[in-house]
Every structure is written in structure tokens, then in C-alpha cells.
Short mmCIF file of C-alpha atoms and ligand atoms in Angstrom, two decimals:
data_model
loop_
_atom_site.label_atom_id
_atom_site.label_comp_id
_atom_site.label_asym_id
_atom_site.label_seq_id
_atom_site.Cartn_x
_atom_site.Cartn_y
_atom_site.Cartn_z
CA MET A 61 -5.32 16.64 -4.26
CA ILE A 62 -7.01 13.61 -5.79
CA LYS A 63 -5.84 13.27 -9.37
CA GLN A 64 -5.88 9.49 -9.88
CA ALA A 65 -8.87 7.18 -10.22
CA ILE A 66 -9.05 3.43 -10.58
CA ILE A 67 -11.85 1.46 -12.25
CA PRO A 68 -12.15 -2.32 -11.73
CA LEU A 69 -13.45 -3.87 -14.97
CA ALA A 70 -12.24 -7.46 -14.68
CA GLY A 71 -15.47 -9.04 -13.37
CA LEU A 72 -17.43 -11.62 -15.35
CA GLY A 73 -20.74 -9.76 -15.62
CA THR A 74 -22.79 -12.91 -15.09
CA ARG A 75 -25.93 -10.97 -14.12
CA LEU A 76 -26.04 -9.49 -17.61
CA LEU A 77 -25.77 -12.78 -19.48
CA PRO A 78 -26.32 -13.46 -22.33
CA LEU A 79 -25.26 -9.87 -23.24
CA THR A 80 -21.85 -10.40 -21.64
CA SER A 81 -20.93 -13.83 -23.01
CA VAL A 82 -18.70 -12.28 -25.69
CA PHE A 83 -19.10 -8.55 -24.97
CA ALA A 84 -17.74 -6.32 -22.18
CA LYS A 85 -20.70 -4.89 -20.25
CA GLU A 86 -18.93 -1.54 -19.81
CA LEU A 87 -19.07 -1.00 -23.59
CA LEU A 88 -22.80 -1.73 -23.82
CA PRO A 89 -24.63 1.40 -24.97
CA ILE A 90 -26.73 3.33 -22.51
CA ASN A 91 -28.84 5.75 -24.56
CA GLY A 92 -26.37 5.46 -27.44
CA LYS A 93 -23.15 5.89 -25.44
CA PRO A 94 -20.97 3.15 -23.87
CA GLY A 95 -21.49 3.00 -20.10
CA ILE A 96 -17.79 3.49 -19.39
CA GLU A 97 -17.83 6.91 -21.11
CA TYR A 98 -20.30 8.24 -18.51
CA ILE A 99 -17.83 7.13 -15.83
CA LEU A 100 -14.88 8.76 -17.63
CA ASP A 101 -16.83 12.00 -18.09
CA GLU A 102 -17.60 12.03 -14.36
CA CYS A 103 -13.85 11.62 -13.64
CA ILE A 104 -12.81 14.39 -16.04
CA ASP A 105 -15.41 16.78 -14.63
CA ALA A 106 -14.19 15.97 -11.10
CA GLY A 107 -10.63 17.01 -12.01
CA ILE A 108 -9.11 13.51 -12.35
CA LYS A 109 -6.01 13.45 -14.57
CA GLU A 110 -5.18 9.73 -14.70
CA VAL A 111 -7.50 6.72 -14.73
CA ILE A 112 -6.28 3.17 -14.19
CA PHE A 113 -8.45 0.47 -15.77
CA ILE A 114 -8.16 -3.00 -14.24
CA ILE A 115 -9.11 -5.37 -17.05
CA SER A 116 -8.57 -9.04 -17.90
CA LYS A 117 -7.46 -10.76 -21.12
CA LYS A 118 -11.13 -11.62 -21.64
CA LYS A 119 -12.00 -7.91 -21.54
CA LYS A 120 -9.28 -6.89 -24.02
CA MET A 121 -11.97 -5.32 -26.20
CA ILE A 122 -12.10 -2.45 -23.70
CA LYS A 123 -8.49 -1.57 -24.53
CA ASP A 124 -9.17 -2.09 -28.26
CA TYR A 125 -12.03 0.44 -28.05
CA PHE A 126 -9.56 3.16 -27.06
CA TYR A 127 -6.72 1.97 -29.34
CA ASN A 128 -8.50 1.72 -32.71
CA ASP A 129 -6.55 4.59 -34.32
CA LYS A 130 -5.79 2.95 -37.67
CA PHE A 131 -9.46 2.20 -38.24
CA TYR A 132 -10.56 5.76 -37.39
CA LYS A 133 -7.79 7.36 -39.44
CA ASN A 134 -8.70 5.35 -42.55
CA ILE A 135 -12.42 6.13 -42.23
CA ILE A 136 -11.77 9.83 -41.61
CA LYS A 137 -9.45 9.97 -44.63
CA SER A 138 -12.07 8.55 -46.95
CA LYS A 139 -15.24 10.03 -45.41
CA LYS A 140 -14.23 13.31 -43.72
CA ASP A 141 -17.40 13.07 -41.62
CA PRO A 142 -17.34 15.79 -38.87
CA ARG A 143 -19.30 13.54 -36.48
CA ILE A 144 -16.73 10.74 -36.76
CA ILE A 145 -13.85 13.23 -36.39
CA LYS A 146 -15.46 14.55 -33.20
CA GLU A 147 -15.97 11.04 -31.81
CA TYR A 148 -12.36 10.09 -32.60
CA LYS A 149 -11.08 13.23 -30.85
CA LYS A 150 -13.10 12.26 -27.78
CA ILE A 151 -11.60 8.74 -27.81
CA LEU A 152 -8.11 10.26 -28.08
CA LYS A 153 -8.81 12.48 -25.07
CA TYR A 154 -9.87 9.47 -23.00
CA LYS A 155 -6.95 7.34 -24.22
CA LYS A 156 -4.40 9.94 -23.10
CA MET A 157 -5.52 9.60 -19.49
CA ILE A 158 -6.03 5.80 -19.28
CA LYS A 159 -3.50 3.25 -18.07
CA PHE A 160 -4.29 -0.49 -18.18
CA VAL A 161 -3.40 -3.13 -15.60
CA TYR A 162 -4.47 -6.78 -15.64
CA GLN A 163 -6.30 -9.05 -13.24
CA ASN A 164 -6.70 -12.28 -15.16
CA LYS A 165 -8.45 -14.24 -12.42
CA PRO A 166 -11.56 -12.56 -10.95
CA LEU A 167 -10.65 -13.16 -7.30
CA GLY A 168 -12.68 -10.17 -6.09
CA THR A 169 -12.69 -6.38 -5.98
CA GLY A 170 -9.96 -6.28 -3.33
CA ASP A 171 -7.62 -8.31 -5.50
CA ALA A 172 -8.45 -6.05 -8.47
CA VAL A 173 -7.55 -2.92 -6.48
CA LEU A 174 -4.27 -4.50 -5.36
CA LYS A 175 -3.15 -4.68 -9.00
CA THR A 176 -2.87 -0.87 -9.05
CA LYS A 177 -0.57 -0.69 -6.01
CA LYS A 178 2.61 0.43 -7.74
CA TYR A 179 0.87 3.13 -9.80
CA ILE A 180 -0.81 5.11 -7.02
CA LYS A 181 1.21 8.24 -6.28
CA SER A 182 -0.70 10.22 -3.65
CA LYS A 183 -2.01 9.38 -0.18
CA PHE A 184 -5.59 9.01 -1.48
CA PHE A 185 -7.21 7.93 -4.75
CA LEU A 186 -10.70 7.63 -6.18
CA MET A 187 -12.30 4.31 -7.12
CA LEU A 188 -15.43 4.05 -9.28
CA LEU A 189 -17.39 0.85 -9.91
CA PRO A 190 -18.65 1.17 -13.48
CA ASP A 191 -21.93 -0.70 -12.88
CA ASP A 192 -23.04 2.16 -10.66
CA LEU A 193 -24.03 5.21 -12.66
CA ILE A 194 -24.96 8.33 -10.74
CA ILE A 195 -26.66 10.96 -12.87
CA LYS A 196 -27.83 14.57 -12.35
CA ASN A 197 -25.01 15.40 -9.92
CA ASN A 198 -21.31 14.55 -10.07
CA CYS A 199 -20.88 12.27 -7.05
CA SER A 200 -17.08 12.01 -7.39
CA LYS A 201 -16.77 15.79 -7.43
CA SER A 202 -18.85 16.17 -4.25
CA MET A 203 -16.82 13.42 -2.54
CA ILE A 204 -13.51 15.08 -3.45
CA LYS A 205 -14.81 18.30 -1.85
CA ILE A 206 -15.63 16.39 1.35
CA HIS A 207 -12.23 14.72 1.28
CA ASN A 208 -10.49 18.09 0.89
CA GLN A 209 -12.43 19.44 3.86
CA TYR A 210 -11.92 16.52 6.27
CA LYS A 211 -8.77 14.88 4.84
CA SER A 212 -10.37 11.48 5.24
CA SER A 213 -11.62 8.56 3.18
CA VAL A 214 -15.12 8.91 1.75
CA MET A 215 -17.67 6.42 0.41
CA ALA A 216 -20.86 7.17 -1.51
CA SER A 217 -23.93 6.02 0.32
CA MET A 218 -27.70 5.71 0.09
CA SER A 219 -30.55 4.12 2.02
CA ILE A 220 -31.82 0.86 0.57
CA ASN A 221 -34.74 -1.45 1.18
CA ARG A 222 -33.91 -3.64 4.21
CA LYS A 223 -34.98 -6.73 2.30
CA THR A 224 -32.00 -6.25 -0.06
CA VAL A 225 -29.17 -5.72 2.49
CA SER A 226 -27.44 -8.96 1.42
CA ARG A 227 -26.62 -7.42 -1.97
CA TRP A 228 -24.60 -4.52 -0.59
CA GLY A 229 -21.82 -3.35 1.71
CA ILE A 230 -23.78 -2.06 4.73
CA TYR A 231 -22.33 0.34 7.29
CA LYS A 232 -22.96 1.35 10.87
CA LEU A 233 -23.11 5.05 11.73
CA LYS A 234 -20.88 6.53 14.37
CA LYS A 235 -21.66 10.25 14.23
CA LYS A 236 -23.49 12.79 12.11
CA ILE A 237 -21.15 15.40 10.65
CA ASP A 238 -23.86 17.29 8.74
CA LYS A 239 -27.03 16.55 6.78
CA LYS A 240 -25.22 14.59 4.08
CA ASN A 241 -22.12 13.23 5.79
CA PHE A 242 -21.65 10.67 8.55
CA LEU A 243 -18.70 9.11 10.26
CA ILE A 244 -18.69 5.32 9.87
CA GLU A 245 -18.15 2.92 12.75
CA ASP A 246 -18.17 -0.36 10.82
CA VAL A 247 -18.93 -1.79 7.40
CA ILE A 248 -20.00 -5.33 6.51
CA GLU A 249 -19.97 -6.90 3.06
CA LYS A 250 -23.29 -8.45 2.01
CA PRO A 251 -24.68 -9.11 5.52
CA SER A 252 -27.74 -11.22 6.20
CA LYS A 253 -30.83 -9.31 7.40
CA SER A 254 -30.02 -10.14 11.02
CA GLU A 255 -26.34 -9.16 10.70
CA ALA A 256 -27.02 -5.83 8.95
CA PRO A 257 -26.34 -2.86 11.27
CA SER A 258 -28.55 -0.51 9.20
CA ASN A 259 -30.14 -0.05 5.78
CA LYS A 260 -27.36 2.30 4.63
CA ALA A 261 -25.44 0.89 1.69
CA VAL A 262 -22.12 1.78 0.12
CA ILE A 263 -22.46 2.64 -3.58
CA GLY A 264 -19.63 2.35 -6.11
CA ARG A 265 -17.65 5.54 -5.44
CA TYR A 266 -14.80 5.48 -2.91
CA ILE A 267 -11.97 7.75 -1.90
CA LEU A 268 -9.48 5.32 -0.41
CA PRO A 269 -6.17 5.80 1.38
CA LYS A 270 -3.02 4.35 -0.11
CA LYS A 271 -2.54 2.44 3.15
CA ILE A 272 -5.35 0.10 2.07
CA PHE A 273 -2.76 -1.78 -0.02
CA SER A 274 -1.01 -3.08 3.09
CA LYS A 275 -4.35 -4.50 4.26
CA LEU A 276 -5.14 -5.97 0.83
CA LEU A 277 -1.81 -7.78 0.75
CA LYS A 278 -2.95 -9.76 3.79
CA GLN A 279 -6.68 -9.90 3.03
CA LYS A 280 -8.20 -13.38 3.20
CA PRO A 281 -11.14 -14.30 0.94
CA GLY A 282 -14.51 -13.50 2.52
CA LYS A 283 -18.12 -13.99 1.32
CA SER A 284 -18.39 -16.20 -1.80
CA ASN A 285 -14.67 -16.88 -1.40
CA GLU A 286 -13.78 -13.48 -2.96
CA ILE A 287 -11.29 -10.89 -1.72
CA HIS A 288 -13.53 -7.92 -0.96
CA ILE A 289 -12.38 -4.31 -0.74
CA THR A 290 -15.01 -3.87 2.01
CA ASP A 291 -13.19 -6.32 4.30
CA SER A 292 -9.97 -4.29 4.09
CA ILE A 293 -11.92 -1.06 4.66
CA GLN A 294 -13.41 -2.69 7.76
CA SER A 295 -9.90 -3.48 9.07
CA LEU A 296 -8.80 0.12 8.52
CA ILE A 297 -11.87 1.49 10.33
CA LYS A 298 -11.10 -0.83 13.25
CA GLU A 299 -7.67 0.80 13.44
CA ASN A 300 -9.34 4.23 13.66
CA GLU A 301 -8.92 5.31 10.04
CA LYS A 302 -11.63 7.94 9.42
CA PHE A 303 -14.22 6.95 6.77
CA ILE A 304 -17.08 9.29 5.88
CA ALA A 305 -20.34 8.09 4.28
CA HIS A 306 -21.51 10.75 1.85
CA ILE A 307 -25.22 10.70 0.98
CA PHE A 308 -25.03 11.73 -2.66
CA SER A 309 -27.69 13.88 -4.24
CA GLY A 310 -27.68 12.45 -7.78
CA LYS A 311 -29.82 9.58 -9.03
CA TYR A 312 -28.41 6.07 -8.78
CA LEU A 313 -28.74 3.67 -11.72
CA ASP A 314 -27.71 0.03 -11.35
CA CYS A 315 -26.36 -1.04 -14.72
CA GLY A 316 -25.05 -4.40 -13.51
CA SER A 317 -28.39 -6.23 -13.68
CA LEU A 318 -30.56 -6.70 -16.75
CA ASN A 319 -33.54 -4.82 -15.32
CA GLY A 320 -31.38 -1.96 -14.07
CA TYR A 321 -29.51 -1.76 -17.35
CA ILE A 322 -32.76 -1.40 -19.31
CA LYS A 323 -34.11 1.20 -16.86
CA SER A 324 -30.88 3.24 -17.04
CA THR A 325 -31.33 3.87 -20.77
CA ILE A 326 -34.88 5.06 -20.12
CA GLU A 327 -33.77 7.36 -17.27
CA ILE A 328 -30.86 8.86 -19.22
CA SER A 329 -33.02 9.43 -22.30
CA LYS A 330 -35.25 11.68 -20.13
CA LEU A 331 -32.33 14.01 -19.19
P1 LIG B 206 -19.43 -7.28 -9.28
O1 LIG B 206 -19.14 -8.58 -8.64
O2 LIG B 206 -20.55 -6.47 -8.78
O3 LIG B 206 -19.67 -7.45 -10.83
O4 LIG B 206 -18.09 -6.43 -9.24
P2 LIG B 206 -19.20 -8.53 -11.88
O5 LIG B 206 -18.34 -9.56 -11.28
O6 LIG B 206 -18.63 -7.80 -13.05
O7 LIG B 206 -20.59 -9.06 -12.40
P3 LIG B 206 -21.58 -10.21 -11.89
O8 LIG B 206 -21.78 -10.01 -10.42
O9 LIG B 206 -20.95 -11.51 -12.26
O10 LIG B 206 -22.81 -9.93 -12.70
C1 LIG B 206 -18.07 -5.03 -9.04
C2 LIG B 206 -17.01 -4.42 -9.94
O11 LIG B 206 -15.73 -4.98 -9.65
C3 LIG B 206 -15.14 -5.55 -10.81
C4 LIG B 206 -16.28 -5.77 -11.79
O12 LIG B 206 -15.81 -5.69 -13.13
C5 LIG B 206 -17.25 -4.66 -11.44
O13 LIG B 206 -16.93 -3.47 -12.10
N1 LIG B 206 -14.43 -6.77 -10.42
C6 LIG B 206 -15.05 -7.72 -9.69
C7 LIG B 206 -13.11 -6.93 -10.80
O14 LIG B 206 -12.51 -6.06 -11.47
N2 LIG B 206 -12.46 -8.06 -10.41
C8 LIG B 206 -13.06 -9.02 -9.69
O15 LIG B 206 -12.39 -10.03 -9.37
C9 LIG B 206 -14.39 -8.84 -9.31
#
């Protein structure tokens, strides 16, 4: 059973500057609620019991957000406002399930994942990239179902415009399992148009095997000199580890770019 999730949060958020120069993008409000809370709610609803946040010293405010008890207690004592009491209870619920690990140099997603190595207990775990919101359907929950059925790794996937392949991890199909699930033959991080084996992109939800850590330990920096999780996934696939691409049915919102961030508030306000 998948009970642990990890969330890399140690990136610099340069695409959202100037909003991110002193503020953690994951705490920016999307329709009045910090983005990270949507991700946590998805985890809870998918049956996750422990979430590991990979943060950096620069992103310490993320930890502070969940550890502001004294402040809440004082306000509640003087104001007794039911709304604030409810919000504080929600924060306490989140806090109980979160563990923090640090990646102080942003060497890439692969390096971030490696920081969680000693905390992962089961053979598989879930990873969510917080810039990628998926609304209207719980993508993690659907992926866990697929994992339980096929006992394999799973990655969320969608078709993208061919012109934008160099922004994504792009995979090559091996075999159709059913309408929404495909076996993957290869995956390439941010390929050029000519390198891209398809227009199918990996979106920020992964069910990964614990054995990825042995690959990450040896992983050399790839594109833009970063250690990419995709490169270690590629090595595992080459050694016949089964990876399934799951075409999710929710709506994808890219909160990592300024345009996408603005649009996501509009989309969520329509729900
Ligand atoms: P991105 O590279 O897409 O986002 O990382 P970023 O670095 O935060 O922002 P930009 O590109 O500069 O605008 C995808 C996810 O991986 C995390 C990020 O926090 C983000 O959630 N990440 C990335 C790390 O935790 N560590 C890293 O070294 C790199």
C-alpha cells in the first residue's frame, strides 16, 4: 500500500519572479488558499498518511506556516473566532502528517528526491510536484489504484503541443494496456523537437519504486547541469522496470509560471 508521499519544494521559483523573491511560491494563494494545501488535500483524499517536504533554508517560511501554534493560540484566546479555530485545526491536521528534510542547494529534482532516502519505508512511494495542480479528479488516487492493480510504477501523463516538448519529460509508448494506461518504453527529459519520441508528457505525479535511490546515488547531472529524476527513471526502464503512463482525467493547471498561476485562480474560482 502507498502511504508515503514526497513533495520537492526546494526550487528557486524563478519563473514566478518577482512574486518569489522573498516568498515561497507554494504558499501563494490560489483562490484564497495556499497552493500547497490543494496538494495536501489530494494526498489525504488518496489515503496518504505521511508527507515528506523537501525544503531549503530559503524556504523556511513553509515550515513556519505549519508551526505557528503560539500565534494561533494567542489569537484564538482573545478572539474566539470559529473561522480561525477551524483554520488552525486544519493546519494541525496537516502538521501531524508532515516531515521536513532539507536540500540547501537546488541541484535538481533527482537530488531533492535523494534527500528522502532514509525515510521511505515501503517498496513504492508517491511524489507530487506542487506546481502541477490537477483539479476535478484526484489524480494521485487514480494512480494508486493502477499501481495496486499492476504492482508497477506509474506517472501522470497528458498530450501536449509538439512545439512545447522541450519544457517537459517526454515518453515513448511501448504498449497500450487500456484506454487510459500505457506501458512506457523510454522517457527523455526536455528533448528538442527532433529528439522527442512523441507529444506525451509526464506531469508532476509519480509512483516511484524505492530502488530509484540506488540510481540517484550514481546519477550524473543532465540538461542544464541539474540532476533530473527523469534520467534515473530512464535508467530503470532500460533495466526492464515497468512504468505505466496514466492519462489522468482531471484538469491540469500549471502554477509554476505567471500566466498559469493567474489562470489557475480563475479556473478554481469556477468550481
Ligand atoms: P522546477 O525546476 O520546475 O521549478 O522544479 P523551480 O525550480 O521551483 O522553479 P523555476 O523553474 O525556477 O521557476 C520542479 C519542482 O521540483 C522542486 C521545485 O521546488 C518544484 O516543486 N525542486 C527543483 C527541488 O526541490 N529541488 C531542486 O533542486 C529543483
